Amino acid sequence: MSRKRVVIAGLGDVGVLTAIRLAPHFEVVGISAKPGLVSGQELGVRLARPDDWARDYWIPFDRFRKLDRVRTVQAELTGVDLAGRKVFGRAEDGTPVAEAYDALVISTGVSNGFWREPSLRSAAEIGAGLYAAHERMATARSVIVIGGGAAAVSSAVNIATTWPDKQVDLYFPGDRPLREYHPRIWKRVAHRLADLGVGLHPGHRAVITDDFAGDEITSEPVRWSTGQTPAVADAVLWAIGRVRPNTDWLPPELLDEGGFVRVTRQLQLPGHPEVFAVGDVAATDPLRSSARNRGDGLVARNIRAVFDDRPLRSFKAPGRRWGSLVGVQRDGLEVFFPTGHAFRFPLWSVEHVVMPLIVRWGMYRGIRENRPFG
């Protein structure tokens, strides 16, 4: 009997982990618009220290040992035939792509600014964009960061840390950023921002037109719908959380009012038990937290359970976001818990234990070194 085939639509952070878990048990095909993992994590490190970011978050697929048994296809997704169990796409040269499946995993994520976008890109194009954004920040004498989420806060911290002579200001709506985290976390990060000399400007909501995607660094004055005087800087980073699910290729009846994929507690699509969704694209809860709470493991287990006719497990969403906020710094890596408390890994342990053993071997089951993009 031939092995069951699982197609994973989207090979970002969650898609890669799902493929690694499924590869020992099924024929796995992964479809990605990029030639490797291009993570949406750690925007601040990406802007301030692109070489460090690329080492950990921009990784060719052939460096992942457990993806050796996964066939990867670089293509833009264009549609799906649920009755015929086929996914369709278009390769970079325009060639049509069609992949049949016994089970389908939708992990296409979301678009959010220039650092998370779904279009086909070569390694050269990815690299050019990475270093162009860094150069824009490096040459700016003053930077405005707009947003109240983790990406905005991380960017402000990392830019101010890397370029201490640069004027950096963080503007956000409401009385504090990080509303999805425990209040204790913001208090701790606010002290760090103050020590770095970052200007904090609560209660500022930017005027944003309907067609503005925030997908570029701008330099025009920022105007506020909350009535304050316009703000000006050499570079304006829009980390406003205007996420757009990458679901244009899916039938509208599969989506909720925001365009995210409807799922059951088992991360299956209602009425389609052979189709799963996981990560930021899946409408699991308001925080779409299967992206950060090992939803990949649950999907992999439930796919095996479907084929083995066993009971499926349910996803349980945490009440708050947690984890690292600003990435690895000179004093190590600080990880926050849902309670708001923090634990710091010293830099030596990050370099010799956390990244090589816990991440590269524990999470990814082995990443080869010295295989850069060609």
PDB file of C-alpha atoms in Angstrom, residues 123-232:
ATOM      1  CA  ALA A 123      17.351  34.219  -2.263  1.00  0.00           C
ATOM      2  CA  ALA A 124      18.970  37.243  -3.898  1.00  0.00           C
ATOM      3  CA  GLU A 125      15.786  39.290  -3.588  1.00  0.00           C
ATOM      4  CA  ILE A 126      15.345  38.309   0.059  1.00  0.00           C
ATOM      5  CA  GLY A 127      18.919  39.289   0.854  1.00  0.00           C
ATOM      6  CA  ALA A 128      18.631  42.609  -0.965  1.00  0.00           C
ATOM      7  CA  GLY A 129      15.485  43.507   0.970  1.00  0.00           C
ATOM      8  CA  LEU A 130      17.022  42.471   4.281  1.00  0.00           C
ATOM      9  CA  TYR A 131      20.091  44.677   3.934  1.00  0.00           C
ATOM     10  CA  ALA A 132      18.241  47.587   2.315  1.00  0.00           C
ATOM     11  CA  ALA A 133      15.998  47.921   5.388  1.00  0.00           C
ATOM     12  CA  HIS A 134      19.043  47.708   7.664  1.00  0.00           C
ATOM     13  CA  GLU A 135      20.867  50.384   5.674  1.00  0.00           C
ATOM     14  CA  ARG A 136      17.834  52.652   5.835  1.00  0.00           C
ATOM     15  CA  MET A 137      17.863  52.403   9.626  1.00  0.00           C
ATOM     16  CA  ALA A 138      21.641  52.738   9.893  1.00  0.00           C
ATOM     17  CA  THR A 139      21.777  56.000   7.939  1.00  0.00           C
ATOM     18  CA  ALA A 140      18.798  57.648   9.648  1.00  0.00           C
ATOM     19  CA  ARG A 141      19.643  60.178  12.372  1.00  0.00           C
ATOM     20  CA  SER A 142      16.175  59.813  13.895  1.00  0.00           C
ATOM     21  CA  VAL A 143      13.659  56.956  13.874  1.00  0.00           C
ATOM     22  CA  ILE A 144       9.978  56.806  14.735  1.00  0.00           C
ATOM     23  CA  VAL A 145       8.486  53.400  15.524  1.00  0.00           C
ATOM     24  CA  ILE A 146       4.692  53.252  15.387  1.00  0.00           C
ATOM     25  CA  GLY A 147       2.797  50.424  17.045  1.00  0.00           C
ATOM     26  CA  GLY A 148       1.895  48.845  20.328  1.00  0.00           C
ATOM     27  CA  GLY A 149       2.812  45.223  19.734  1.00  0.00           C
ATOM     28  CA  ALA A 150       5.896  43.086  20.208  1.00  0.00           C
ATOM     29  CA  ALA A 151       7.340  43.961  16.781  1.00  0.00           C
ATOM     30  CA  ALA A 152       7.257  47.684  17.553  1.00  0.00           C
ATOM     31  CA  VAL A 153       8.706  47.338  21.044  1.00  0.00           C
ATOM     32  CA  SER A 154      11.425  44.950  19.879  1.00  0.00           C
ATOM     33  CA  SER A 155      12.364  47.289  17.041  1.00  0.00           C
ATOM     34  CA  ALA A 156      12.663  50.275  19.362  1.00  0.00           C
ATOM     35  CA  VAL A 157      14.877  48.343  21.788  1.00  0.00           C
ATOM     36  CA  ASN A 158      17.174  46.889  19.139  1.00  0.00           C
ATOM     37  CA  ILE A 159      17.554  50.068  17.089  1.00  0.00           C
ATOM     38  CA  ALA A 160      18.390  52.111  20.182  1.00  0.00           C
ATOM     39  CA  THR A 161      20.800  49.453  21.431  1.00  0.00           C
ATOM     40  CA  THR A 162      22.685  49.140  18.137  1.00  0.00           C
ATOM     41  CA  TRP A 163      22.818  52.890  17.443  1.00  0.00           C
ATOM     42  CA  PRO A 164      22.881  54.655  20.846  1.00  0.00           C
ATOM     43  CA  ASP A 165      23.426  58.089  19.240  1.00  0.00           C
ATOM     44  CA  LYS A 166      20.249  57.811  17.195  1.00  0.00           C
ATOM     45  CA  GLN A 167      17.041  59.523  18.372  1.00  0.00           C
ATOM     46  CA  VAL A 168      14.394  56.791  18.668  1.00  0.00           C
ATOM     47  CA  ASP A 169      10.759  57.421  19.594  1.00  0.00           C
ATOM     48  CA  LEU A 170       7.997  54.867  20.125  1.00  0.00           C
ATOM     49  CA  TYR A 171       4.427  56.026  19.502  1.00  0.00           C
ATOM     50  CA  PHE A 172       1.497  53.812  20.485  1.00  0.00           C
ATOM     51  CA  PRO A 173      -2.261  54.058  21.062  1.00  0.00           C
ATOM     52  CA  GLY A 174      -3.606  53.652  24.581  1.00  0.00           C
ATOM     53  CA  ASP A 175      -1.725  53.982  27.824  1.00  0.00           C
ATOM     54  CA  ARG A 176       0.778  51.167  27.213  1.00  0.00           C
ATOM     55  CA  PRO A 177       1.976  48.762  24.508  1.00  0.00           C
ATOM     56  CA  LEU A 178       1.931  44.950  24.773  1.00  0.00           C
ATOM     57  CA  ARG A 179      -1.742  44.746  25.734  1.00  0.00           C
ATOM     58  CA  GLU A 180      -1.730  41.012  24.982  1.00  0.00           C
ATOM     59  CA  TYR A 181       1.013  40.398  27.557  1.00  0.00           C
ATOM     60  CA  HIS A 182       0.948  40.535  31.339  1.00  0.00           C
ATOM     61  CA  PRO A 183       1.215  44.188  32.575  1.00  0.00           C
ATOM     62  CA  ARG A 184       4.350  43.272  34.532  1.00  0.00           C
ATOM     63  CA  ILE A 185       6.177  42.660  31.240  1.00  0.00           C
ATOM     64  CA  TRP A 186       5.602  46.172  29.929  1.00  0.00           C
ATOM     65  CA  LYS A 187       6.844  47.688  33.186  1.00  0.00           C
ATOM     66  CA  ARG A 188      10.101  45.787  32.811  1.00  0.00           C
ATOM     67  CA  VAL A 189      10.538  46.652  29.130  1.00  0.00           C
ATOM     68  CA  ALA A 190       9.607  50.295  29.725  1.00  0.00           C
ATOM     69  CA  HIS A 191      12.525  50.623  32.151  1.00  0.00           C
ATOM     70  CA  ARG A 192      14.854  49.234  29.486  1.00  0.00           C
ATOM     71  CA  LEU A 193      13.552  51.663  26.874  1.00  0.00           C
ATOM     72  CA  ALA A 194      13.999  54.565  29.280  1.00  0.00           C
ATOM     73  CA  ASP A 195      17.583  53.507  29.996  1.00  0.00           C
ATOM     74  CA  LEU A 196      18.213  53.499  26.242  1.00  0.00           C
ATOM     75  CA  GLY A 197      16.808  57.004  25.874  1.00  0.00           C
ATOM     76  CA  VAL A 198      13.825  55.974  23.749  1.00  0.00           C
ATOM     77  CA  GLY A 199      11.010  58.521  23.817  1.00  0.00           C
ATOM     78  CA  LEU A 200       7.672  56.980  24.809  1.00  0.00           C
ATOM     79  CA  HIS A 201       4.505  58.589  23.452  1.00  0.00           C
ATOM     80  CA  PRO A 202       1.253  57.003  24.649  1.00  0.00           C
ATOM     81  CA  GLY A 203      -2.153  57.927  23.276  1.00  0.00           C
ATOM     82  CA  HIS A 204      -1.000  58.481  19.690  1.00  0.00           C
ATOM     83  CA  ARG A 205      -3.031  56.874  16.929  1.00  0.00           C
ATOM     84  CA  ALA A 206      -1.670  57.496  13.424  1.00  0.00           C
ATOM     85  CA  VAL A 207      -3.837  58.597  10.531  1.00  0.00           C
ATOM     86  CA  ILE A 208      -3.844  55.616   8.176  1.00  0.00           C
ATOM     87  CA  THR A 209      -5.659  55.401   4.860  1.00  0.00           C
ATOM     88  CA  ASP A 210      -7.505  52.245   3.870  1.00  0.00           C
ATOM     89  CA  ASP A 211      -4.981  51.419   1.154  1.00  0.00           C
ATOM     90  CA  PHE A 212      -1.900  51.879   3.354  1.00  0.00           C
ATOM     91  CA  ALA A 213      -0.307  48.512   4.115  1.00  0.00           C
ATOM     92  CA  GLY A 214       2.644  49.739   6.186  1.00  0.00           C
ATOM     93  CA  ASP A 215       4.946  47.681   3.996  1.00  0.00           C
ATOM     94  CA  GLU A 216       7.744  50.219   3.626  1.00  0.00           C
ATOM     95  CA  ILE A 217       9.866  52.526   5.751  1.00  0.00           C
ATOM     96  CA  THR A 218       8.722  56.095   5.136  1.00  0.00           C
ATOM     97  CA  SER A 219      10.009  59.619   5.897  1.00  0.00           C
ATOM     98  CA  GLU A 220       6.917  61.807   5.562  1.00  0.00           C
ATOM     99  CA  PRO A 221       5.449  63.515   8.657  1.00  0.00           C
ATOM    100  CA  VAL A 222       3.168  61.283  10.712  1.00  0.00           C
ATOM    101  CA  ARG A 223      -0.204  62.780  11.525  1.00  0.00           C
ATOM    102  CA  TRP A 224      -2.343  61.685  14.437  1.00  0.00           C
ATOM    103  CA  SER A 225      -6.085  61.134  14.548  1.00  0.00           C
ATOM    104  CA  THR A 226      -5.797  61.779  18.292  1.00  0.00           C
ATOM    105  CA  GLY A 227      -4.983  65.435  17.697  1.00  0.00           C
ATOM    106  CA  GLN A 228      -1.281  65.750  18.533  1.00  0.00           C
ATOM    107  CA  THR A 229       1.244  67.741  16.488  1.00  0.00           C
ATOM    108  CA  PRO A 230       2.617  65.759  13.513  1.00  0.00           C
ATOM    109  CA  ALA A 231       5.874  63.893  14.193  1.00  0.00           C
ATOM    110  CA  VAL A 232       8.868  63.893  11.873  1.00  0.00           C
TER     111      VAL A 232
END
